[in-house]
CSV table of C-alpha atoms in Angstrom, one decimal:
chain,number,residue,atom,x,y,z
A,1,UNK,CA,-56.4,-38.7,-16.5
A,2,UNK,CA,-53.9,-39.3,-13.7
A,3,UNK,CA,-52.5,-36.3,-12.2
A,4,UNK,CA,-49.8,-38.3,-10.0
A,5,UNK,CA,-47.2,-39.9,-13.0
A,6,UNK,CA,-44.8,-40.7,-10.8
A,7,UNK,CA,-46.6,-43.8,-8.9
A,8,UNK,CA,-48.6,-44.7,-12.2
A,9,UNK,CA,-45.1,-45.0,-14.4
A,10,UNK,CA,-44.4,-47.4,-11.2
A,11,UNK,CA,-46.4,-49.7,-12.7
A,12,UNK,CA,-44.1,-50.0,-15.7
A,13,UNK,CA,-42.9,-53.5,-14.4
A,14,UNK,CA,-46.2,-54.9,-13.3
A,15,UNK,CA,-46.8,-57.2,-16.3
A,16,UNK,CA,-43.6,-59.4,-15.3
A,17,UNK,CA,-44.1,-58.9,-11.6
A,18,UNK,CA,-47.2,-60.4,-12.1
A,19,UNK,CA,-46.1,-63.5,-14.5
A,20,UNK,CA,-42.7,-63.6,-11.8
A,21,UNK,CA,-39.6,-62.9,-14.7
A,22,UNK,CA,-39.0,-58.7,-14.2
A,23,UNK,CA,-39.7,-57.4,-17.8
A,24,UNK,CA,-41.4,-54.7,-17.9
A,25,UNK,CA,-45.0,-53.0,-18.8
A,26,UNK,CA,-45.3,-49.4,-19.7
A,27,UNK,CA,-47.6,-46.1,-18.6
A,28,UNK,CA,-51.1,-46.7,-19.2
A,29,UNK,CA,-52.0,-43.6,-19.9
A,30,UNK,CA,-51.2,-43.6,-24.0
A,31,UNK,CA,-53.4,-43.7,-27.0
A,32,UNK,CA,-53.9,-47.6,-28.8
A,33,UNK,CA,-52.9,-47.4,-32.1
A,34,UNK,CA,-55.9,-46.7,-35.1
A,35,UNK,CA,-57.6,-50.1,-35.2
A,36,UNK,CA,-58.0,-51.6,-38.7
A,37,UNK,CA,-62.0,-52.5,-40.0
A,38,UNK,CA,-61.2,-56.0,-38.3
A,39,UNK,CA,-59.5,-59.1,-38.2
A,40,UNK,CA,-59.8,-62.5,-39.6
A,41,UNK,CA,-57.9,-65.3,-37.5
A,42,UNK,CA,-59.4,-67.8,-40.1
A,43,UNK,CA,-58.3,-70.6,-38.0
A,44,UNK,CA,-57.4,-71.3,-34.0
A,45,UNK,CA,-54.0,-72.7,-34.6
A,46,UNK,CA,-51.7,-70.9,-33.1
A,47,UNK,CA,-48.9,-71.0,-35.0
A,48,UNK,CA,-51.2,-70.1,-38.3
A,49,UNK,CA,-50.9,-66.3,-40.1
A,50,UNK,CA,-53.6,-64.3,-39.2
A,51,UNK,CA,-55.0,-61.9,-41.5
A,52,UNK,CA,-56.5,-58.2,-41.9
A,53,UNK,CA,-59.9,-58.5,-43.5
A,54,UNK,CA,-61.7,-55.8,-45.0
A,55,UNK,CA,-65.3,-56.0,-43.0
A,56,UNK,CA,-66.1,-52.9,-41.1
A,57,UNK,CA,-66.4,-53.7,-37.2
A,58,UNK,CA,-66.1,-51.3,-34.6
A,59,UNK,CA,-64.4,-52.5,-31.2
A,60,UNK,CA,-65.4,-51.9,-28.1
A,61,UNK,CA,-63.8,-48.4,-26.2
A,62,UNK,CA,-61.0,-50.2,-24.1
A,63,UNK,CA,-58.9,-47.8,-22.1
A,64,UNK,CA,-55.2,-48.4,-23.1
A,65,UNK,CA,-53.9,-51.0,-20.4
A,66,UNK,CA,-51.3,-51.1,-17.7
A,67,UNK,CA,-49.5,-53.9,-20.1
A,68,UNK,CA,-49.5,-51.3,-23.3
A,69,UNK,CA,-45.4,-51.5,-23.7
A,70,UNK,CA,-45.3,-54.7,-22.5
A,71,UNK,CA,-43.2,-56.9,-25.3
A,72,UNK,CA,-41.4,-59.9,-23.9
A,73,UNK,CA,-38.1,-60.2,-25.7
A,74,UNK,CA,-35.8,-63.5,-25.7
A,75,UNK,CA,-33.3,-63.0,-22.2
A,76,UNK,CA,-32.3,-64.6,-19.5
A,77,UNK,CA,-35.9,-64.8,-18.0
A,78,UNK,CA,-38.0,-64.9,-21.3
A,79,UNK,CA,-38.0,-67.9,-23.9
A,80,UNK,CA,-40.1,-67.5,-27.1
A,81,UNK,CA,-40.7,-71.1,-29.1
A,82,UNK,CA,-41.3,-71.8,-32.3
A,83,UNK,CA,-44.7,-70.6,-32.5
A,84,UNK,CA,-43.8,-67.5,-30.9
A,85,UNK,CA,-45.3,-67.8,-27.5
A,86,UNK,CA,-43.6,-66.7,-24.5
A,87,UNK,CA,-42.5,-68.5,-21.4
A,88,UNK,CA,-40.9,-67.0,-18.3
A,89,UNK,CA,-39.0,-67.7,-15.0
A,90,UNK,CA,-41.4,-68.2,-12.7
A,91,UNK,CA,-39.9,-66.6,-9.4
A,92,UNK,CA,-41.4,-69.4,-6.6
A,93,UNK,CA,-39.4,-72.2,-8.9
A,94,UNK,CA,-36.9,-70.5,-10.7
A,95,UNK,CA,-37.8,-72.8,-13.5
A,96,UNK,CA,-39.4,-71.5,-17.4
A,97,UNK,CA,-43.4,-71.7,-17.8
A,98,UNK,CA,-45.7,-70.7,-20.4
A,99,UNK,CA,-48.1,-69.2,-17.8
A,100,UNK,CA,-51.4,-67.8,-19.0
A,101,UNK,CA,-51.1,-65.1,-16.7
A,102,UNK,CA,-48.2,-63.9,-19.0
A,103,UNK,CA,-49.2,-64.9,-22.7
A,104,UNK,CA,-53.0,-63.1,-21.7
A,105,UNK,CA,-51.0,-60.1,-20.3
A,106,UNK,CA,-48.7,-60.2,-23.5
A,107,UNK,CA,-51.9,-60.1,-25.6
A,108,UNK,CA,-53.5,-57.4,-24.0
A,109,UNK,CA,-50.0,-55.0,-24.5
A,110,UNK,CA,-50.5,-56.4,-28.2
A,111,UNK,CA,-53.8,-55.3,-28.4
A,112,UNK,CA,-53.2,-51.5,-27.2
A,113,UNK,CA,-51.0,-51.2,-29.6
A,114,UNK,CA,-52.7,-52.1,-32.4
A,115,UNK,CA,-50.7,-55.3,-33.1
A,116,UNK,CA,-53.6,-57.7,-33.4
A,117,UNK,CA,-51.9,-60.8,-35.1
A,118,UNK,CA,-50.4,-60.6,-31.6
A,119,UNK,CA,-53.4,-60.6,-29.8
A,120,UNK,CA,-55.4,-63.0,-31.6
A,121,UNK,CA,-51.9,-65.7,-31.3
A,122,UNK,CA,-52.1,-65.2,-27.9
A,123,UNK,CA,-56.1,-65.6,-27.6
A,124,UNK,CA,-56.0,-68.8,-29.3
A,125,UNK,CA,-53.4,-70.5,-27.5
A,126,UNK,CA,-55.4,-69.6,-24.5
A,127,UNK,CA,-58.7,-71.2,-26.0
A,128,UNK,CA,-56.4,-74.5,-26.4
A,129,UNK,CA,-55.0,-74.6,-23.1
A,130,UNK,CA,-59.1,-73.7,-21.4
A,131,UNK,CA,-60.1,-76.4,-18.3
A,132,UNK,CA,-63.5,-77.9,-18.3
A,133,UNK,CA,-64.0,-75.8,-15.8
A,134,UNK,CA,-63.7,-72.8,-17.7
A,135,UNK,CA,-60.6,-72.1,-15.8
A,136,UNK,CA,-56.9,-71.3,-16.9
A,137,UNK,CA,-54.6,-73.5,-15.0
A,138,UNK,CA,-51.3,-72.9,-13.2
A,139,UNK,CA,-49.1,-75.5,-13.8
A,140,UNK,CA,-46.3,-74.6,-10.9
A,141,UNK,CA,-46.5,-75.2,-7.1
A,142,UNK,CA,-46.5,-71.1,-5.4
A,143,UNK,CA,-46.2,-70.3,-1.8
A,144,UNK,CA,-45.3,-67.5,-0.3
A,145,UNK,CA,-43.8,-69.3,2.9
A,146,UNK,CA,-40.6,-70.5,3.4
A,147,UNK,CA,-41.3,-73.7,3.5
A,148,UNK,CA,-45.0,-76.1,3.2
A,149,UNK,CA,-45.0,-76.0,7.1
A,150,UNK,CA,-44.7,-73.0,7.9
A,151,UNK,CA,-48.1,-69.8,7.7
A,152,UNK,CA,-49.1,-68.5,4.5
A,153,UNK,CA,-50.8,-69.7,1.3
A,154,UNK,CA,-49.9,-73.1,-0.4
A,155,UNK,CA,-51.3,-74.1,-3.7
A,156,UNK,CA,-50.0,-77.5,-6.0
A,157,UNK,CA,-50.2,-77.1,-9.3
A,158,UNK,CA,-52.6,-77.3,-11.0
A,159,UNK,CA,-54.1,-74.1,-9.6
A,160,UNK,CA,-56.4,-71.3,-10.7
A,161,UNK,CA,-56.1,-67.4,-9.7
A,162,UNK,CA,-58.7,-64.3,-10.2
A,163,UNK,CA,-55.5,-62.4,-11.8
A,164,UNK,CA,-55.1,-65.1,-14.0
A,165,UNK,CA,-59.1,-65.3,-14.8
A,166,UNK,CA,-59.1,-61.6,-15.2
A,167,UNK,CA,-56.5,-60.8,-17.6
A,168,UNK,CA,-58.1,-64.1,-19.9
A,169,UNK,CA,-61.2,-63.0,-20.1
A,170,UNK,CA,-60.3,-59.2,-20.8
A,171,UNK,CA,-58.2,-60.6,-23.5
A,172,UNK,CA,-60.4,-63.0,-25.4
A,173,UNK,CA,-63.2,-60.2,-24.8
A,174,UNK,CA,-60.7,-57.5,-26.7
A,175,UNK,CA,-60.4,-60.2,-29.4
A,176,UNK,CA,-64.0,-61.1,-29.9
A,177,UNK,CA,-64.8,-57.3,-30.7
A,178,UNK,CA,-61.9,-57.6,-33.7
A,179,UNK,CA,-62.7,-60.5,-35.0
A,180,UNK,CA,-66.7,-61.3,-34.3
A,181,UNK,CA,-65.2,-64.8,-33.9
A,182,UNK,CA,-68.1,-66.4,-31.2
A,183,UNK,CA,-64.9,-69.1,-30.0
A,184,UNK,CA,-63.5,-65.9,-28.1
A,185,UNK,CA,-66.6,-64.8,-26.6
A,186,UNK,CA,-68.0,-68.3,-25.7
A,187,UNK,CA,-64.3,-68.8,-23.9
A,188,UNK,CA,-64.5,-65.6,-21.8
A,189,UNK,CA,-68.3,-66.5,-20.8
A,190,UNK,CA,-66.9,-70.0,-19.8
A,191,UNK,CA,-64.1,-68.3,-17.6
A,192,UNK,CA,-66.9,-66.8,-15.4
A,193,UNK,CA,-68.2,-69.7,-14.2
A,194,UNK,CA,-64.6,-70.2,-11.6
A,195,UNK,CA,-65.5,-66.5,-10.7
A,196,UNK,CA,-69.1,-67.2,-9.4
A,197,UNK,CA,-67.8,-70.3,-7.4
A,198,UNK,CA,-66.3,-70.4,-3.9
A,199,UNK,CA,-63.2,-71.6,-2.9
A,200,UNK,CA,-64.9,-74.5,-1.3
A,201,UNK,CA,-66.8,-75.4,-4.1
A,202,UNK,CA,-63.5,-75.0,-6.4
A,203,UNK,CA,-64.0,-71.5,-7.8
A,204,UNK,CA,-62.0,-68.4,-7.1
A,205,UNK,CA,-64.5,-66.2,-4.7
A,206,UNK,CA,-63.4,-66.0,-1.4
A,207,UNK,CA,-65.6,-63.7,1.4
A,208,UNK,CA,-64.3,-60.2,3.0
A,209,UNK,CA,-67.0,-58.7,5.6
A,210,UNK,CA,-69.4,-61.1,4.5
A,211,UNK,CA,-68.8,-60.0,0.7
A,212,UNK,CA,-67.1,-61.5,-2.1
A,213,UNK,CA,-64.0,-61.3,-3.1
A,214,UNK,CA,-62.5,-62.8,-6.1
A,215,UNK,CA,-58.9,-64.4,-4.7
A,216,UNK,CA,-55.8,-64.5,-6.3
A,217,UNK,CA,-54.7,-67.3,-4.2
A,218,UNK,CA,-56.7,-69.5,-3.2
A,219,UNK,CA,-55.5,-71.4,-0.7
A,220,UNK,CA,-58.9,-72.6,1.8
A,221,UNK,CA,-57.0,-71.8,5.3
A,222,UNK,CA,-54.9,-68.4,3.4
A,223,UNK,CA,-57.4,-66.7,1.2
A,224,UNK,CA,-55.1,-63.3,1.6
A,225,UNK,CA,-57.5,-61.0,-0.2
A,226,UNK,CA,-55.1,-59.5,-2.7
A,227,UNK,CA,-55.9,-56.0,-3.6
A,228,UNK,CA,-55.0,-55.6,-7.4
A,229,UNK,CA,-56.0,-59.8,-7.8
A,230,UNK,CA,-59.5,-59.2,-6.8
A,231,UNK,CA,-60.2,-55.9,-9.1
A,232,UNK,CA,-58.4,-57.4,-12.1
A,233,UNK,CA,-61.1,-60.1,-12.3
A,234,UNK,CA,-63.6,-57.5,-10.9
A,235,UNK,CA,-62.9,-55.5,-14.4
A,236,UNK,CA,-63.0,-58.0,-16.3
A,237,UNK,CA,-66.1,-59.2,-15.6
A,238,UNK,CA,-67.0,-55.7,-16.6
A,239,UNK,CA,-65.3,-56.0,-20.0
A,240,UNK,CA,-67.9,-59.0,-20.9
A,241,UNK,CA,-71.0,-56.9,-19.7
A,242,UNK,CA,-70.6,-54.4,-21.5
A,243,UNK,CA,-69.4,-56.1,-24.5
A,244,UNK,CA,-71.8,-59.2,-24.5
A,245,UNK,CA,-74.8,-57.9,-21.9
A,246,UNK,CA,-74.0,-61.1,-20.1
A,247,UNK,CA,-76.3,-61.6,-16.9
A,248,UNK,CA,-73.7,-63.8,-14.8
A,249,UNK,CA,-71.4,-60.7,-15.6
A,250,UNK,CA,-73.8,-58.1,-15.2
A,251,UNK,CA,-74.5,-59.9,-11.3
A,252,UNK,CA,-70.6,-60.2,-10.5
A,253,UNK,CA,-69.8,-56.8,-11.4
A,254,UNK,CA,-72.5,-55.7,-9.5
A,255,UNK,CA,-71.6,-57.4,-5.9
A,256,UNK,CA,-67.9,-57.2,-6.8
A,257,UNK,CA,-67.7,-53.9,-7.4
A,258,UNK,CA,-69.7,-53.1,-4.1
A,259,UNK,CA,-67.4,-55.4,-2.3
A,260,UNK,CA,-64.5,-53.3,-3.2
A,261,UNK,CA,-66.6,-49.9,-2.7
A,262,UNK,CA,-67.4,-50.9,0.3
A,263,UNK,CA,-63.8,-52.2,1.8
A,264,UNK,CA,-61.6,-49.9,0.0
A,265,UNK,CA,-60.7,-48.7,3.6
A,266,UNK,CA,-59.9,-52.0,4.4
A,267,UNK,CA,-56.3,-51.8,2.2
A,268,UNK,CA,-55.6,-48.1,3.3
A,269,UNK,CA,-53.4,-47.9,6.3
A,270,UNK,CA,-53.1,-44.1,8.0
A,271,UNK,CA,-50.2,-44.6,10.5
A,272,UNK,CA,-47.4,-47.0,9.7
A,273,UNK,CA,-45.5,-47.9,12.7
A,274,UNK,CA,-43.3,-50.7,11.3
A,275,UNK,CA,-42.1,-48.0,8.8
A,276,UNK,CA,-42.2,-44.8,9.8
A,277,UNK,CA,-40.4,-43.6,6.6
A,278,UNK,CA,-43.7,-44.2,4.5
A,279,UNK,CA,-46.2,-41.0,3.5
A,280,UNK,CA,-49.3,-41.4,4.7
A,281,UNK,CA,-52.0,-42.5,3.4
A,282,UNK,CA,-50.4,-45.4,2.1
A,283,UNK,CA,-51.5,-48.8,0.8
A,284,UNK,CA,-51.4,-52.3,1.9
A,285,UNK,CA,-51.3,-55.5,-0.4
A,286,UNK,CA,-53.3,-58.2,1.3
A,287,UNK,CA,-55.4,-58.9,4.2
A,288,UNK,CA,-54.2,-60.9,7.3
A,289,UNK,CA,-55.5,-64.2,7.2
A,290,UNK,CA,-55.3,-66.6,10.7
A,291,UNK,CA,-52.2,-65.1,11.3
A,292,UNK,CA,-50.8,-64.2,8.2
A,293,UNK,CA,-48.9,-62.4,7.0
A,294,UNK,CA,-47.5,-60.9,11.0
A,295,UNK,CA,-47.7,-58.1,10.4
A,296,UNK,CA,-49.0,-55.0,7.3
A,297,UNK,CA,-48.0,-55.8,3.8
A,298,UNK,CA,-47.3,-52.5,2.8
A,299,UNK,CA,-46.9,-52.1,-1.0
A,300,UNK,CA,-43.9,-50.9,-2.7
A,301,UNK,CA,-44.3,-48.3,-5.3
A,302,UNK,CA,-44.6,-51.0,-8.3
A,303,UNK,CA,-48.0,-52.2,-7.1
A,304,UNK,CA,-48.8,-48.9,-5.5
A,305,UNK,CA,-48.8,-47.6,-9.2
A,306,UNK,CA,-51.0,-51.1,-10.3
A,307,UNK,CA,-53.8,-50.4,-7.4
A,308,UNK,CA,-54.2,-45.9,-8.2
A,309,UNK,CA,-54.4,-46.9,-12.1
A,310,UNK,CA,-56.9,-49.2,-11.3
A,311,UNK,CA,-58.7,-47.3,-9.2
A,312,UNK,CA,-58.6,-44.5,-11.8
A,313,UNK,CA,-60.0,-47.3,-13.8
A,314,UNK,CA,-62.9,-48.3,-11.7
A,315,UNK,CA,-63.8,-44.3,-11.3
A,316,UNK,CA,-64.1,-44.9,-15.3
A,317,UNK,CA,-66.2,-47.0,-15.2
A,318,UNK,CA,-68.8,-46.1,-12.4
A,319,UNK,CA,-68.0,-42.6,-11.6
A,320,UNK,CA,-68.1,-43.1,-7.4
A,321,UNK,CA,-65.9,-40.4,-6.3
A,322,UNK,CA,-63.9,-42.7,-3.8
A,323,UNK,CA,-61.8,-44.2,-6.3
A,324,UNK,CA,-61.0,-41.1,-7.8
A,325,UNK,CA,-59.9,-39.1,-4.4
A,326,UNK,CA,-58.5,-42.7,-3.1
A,327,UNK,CA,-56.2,-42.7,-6.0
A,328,UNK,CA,-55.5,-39.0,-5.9
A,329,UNK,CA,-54.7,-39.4,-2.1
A,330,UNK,CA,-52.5,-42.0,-2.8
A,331,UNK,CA,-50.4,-40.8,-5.6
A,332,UNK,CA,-49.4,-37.5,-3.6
A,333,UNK,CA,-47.8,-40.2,-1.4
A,334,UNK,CA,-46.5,-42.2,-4.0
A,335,UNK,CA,-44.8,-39.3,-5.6
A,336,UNK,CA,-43.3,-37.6,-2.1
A,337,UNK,CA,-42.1,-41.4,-1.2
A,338,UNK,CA,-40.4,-41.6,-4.8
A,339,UNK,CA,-39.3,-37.7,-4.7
A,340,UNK,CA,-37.4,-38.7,-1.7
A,341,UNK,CA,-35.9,-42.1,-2.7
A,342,UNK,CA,-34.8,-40.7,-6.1
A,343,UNK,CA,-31.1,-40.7,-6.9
């Protein structure tokens, strides 16, 4: 599927760039492991054996994910407790979390690879740890400024995010289809409700040309637009469709996914003044916002891998042709920037 490996295998840290510790997540682009008739979690705890069951149930056809090698091993950024869930450094605080961001992301690498005890530990401790308002919470302060006075987003714990949101919900989805378990689904169906919200109105859709955009942060005055943020919820959103036939998904997906049809343009940048050393077409990883950031944040090849595989993904799943020459335009540039930057 993608022609240009060199900016997709940049991806292969994403998982902890996301979840702020610098693990590592591997090439998408690799079989799941043979998926067993199903599985029986026989009980939510977390810390309780789950079990293989014997009851044919197919899964839903998930493409293999950009967190398929992602396995979080005890180090200097990663803790495991007793119950073995993860928690990582968390790079605005330099202090340990058990962020749902990372266990979801830890699930979904289980779940490509066929280890669904994983999966299913991960999905329940996610049910526990569920707002009322169908959210996942984000129990650290995150800014990207310097300091609370100065431009750029500010959010005080707790918070939600649409990457966050996403890789829940795409999760608990992946888990419903093994184990028919109605806890999962009902969660992920919950979880939309933040996504059909606005900011002002405490949900996670912020508005780019007049269209929605799900935010990543969602700070009122800095709603930056993240690229890879917005389309993680975006396919999520399509993972309950198709799996459930839900109508509040079926109606996000549908004015998401035009949203980011229609402003694709908006994140590509064809001259790049500030750094002349960069191929062109290149991409950028947020919008200005009243000011911020100053000037183009251009991506570096980690994300630029994240936003071509998911734009491979979205051609998957809808079969518009811009994704698929966007990301084919982009990874020639990816792969001549990293051709000339290898050692």
């Amino acid at each position: 599927m993608f022609k240009h490996s060199m900016a997709i295998a940049a991806a292969a840290a994403l998982a902890c760039a996301l979840s702020a510790c610098g693990g590592s997540a591997g090439d998408a682009n690799t079989a799941a492991s043979t998926q067993p008739a199903t599985i029986n979690p026989t009980t939510h705890e977390v810390c309780a054996p789950q079990h293989a069951a014997n009851t044919a149930n197919a899964a839903a056809p998930f493409m293999p994910s950009i967190f398929q090698s992602h396995k979080l091993e005890p180090g200097p950024v990663v803790h495991i407790d007793d119950c073995g869930i993860p928690s990582v450094i968390i790079w605005s605080t330099g202090e340990f979390n058990q962020s749902p961001t990372t266990i979801a992301q830890w699930g979904i690498g289980a779940y490509d690879r066929g280890e669904y005890a994983t999966a299913i530990k991960a999905a329940n401790w996610l049910l526990a740890h569920q707002s009322e308002n169908g959210g996942w919470p984000l129990t650290f302060n995150h800014t990207n400024a310097p300091d609370f006075a100065a431009k750029g987003y500010h959010l005080a714990a707790p918070w939600y995010s649409s990457v966050t949101q996403g890789n829940v919900i795409s999760l608990l989805t992946r888990v419903y289809t093994i184990t028919n378990d109605d806890a999962y689904r009902d969660a992920a169906l919950r979880g939309l409700d933040i996504l059909g919200k606005s900011i002002a109105e405490g949900g996670l859709q912020g508005s780019l040309n007049g269209m929605i955009w799900f935010e990543e942060t969602p700070d009122p005055a800095y709603p930056n637009h993240i690229f890879n943020g917005s389309v993680f919820a975006l396919l999520a959103v399509h993972d309950v469709y198709q799996v459930t036939g839900s109508e509040a998904a079926k109606s996000l997906w549908d004015n998401g996914e035009a949203s980011v049809r229609a402003n694709i343009n908006e994140f590509i940048v064809w001259n790049a003044p500030e750094d002349p050393t960069l191929p062109i077409p290149w991409m950028i990883y947020d919008k200005q916002v009243n000011g911020y950031p100053a000037k183009p944040n251009y991506v570096g090849t980690l994300f630029g891998g994240v936003h071509i595989k998911q734009l491979y993904e979205l051609y998957d799943r809808t079969g518009e042709a811009i994704y698929r020459l966007t990301a084919e335009s982009l990874g020639r540039s990816y792969d001549q920037y990293m051709l000339g930057h290898a050692q």
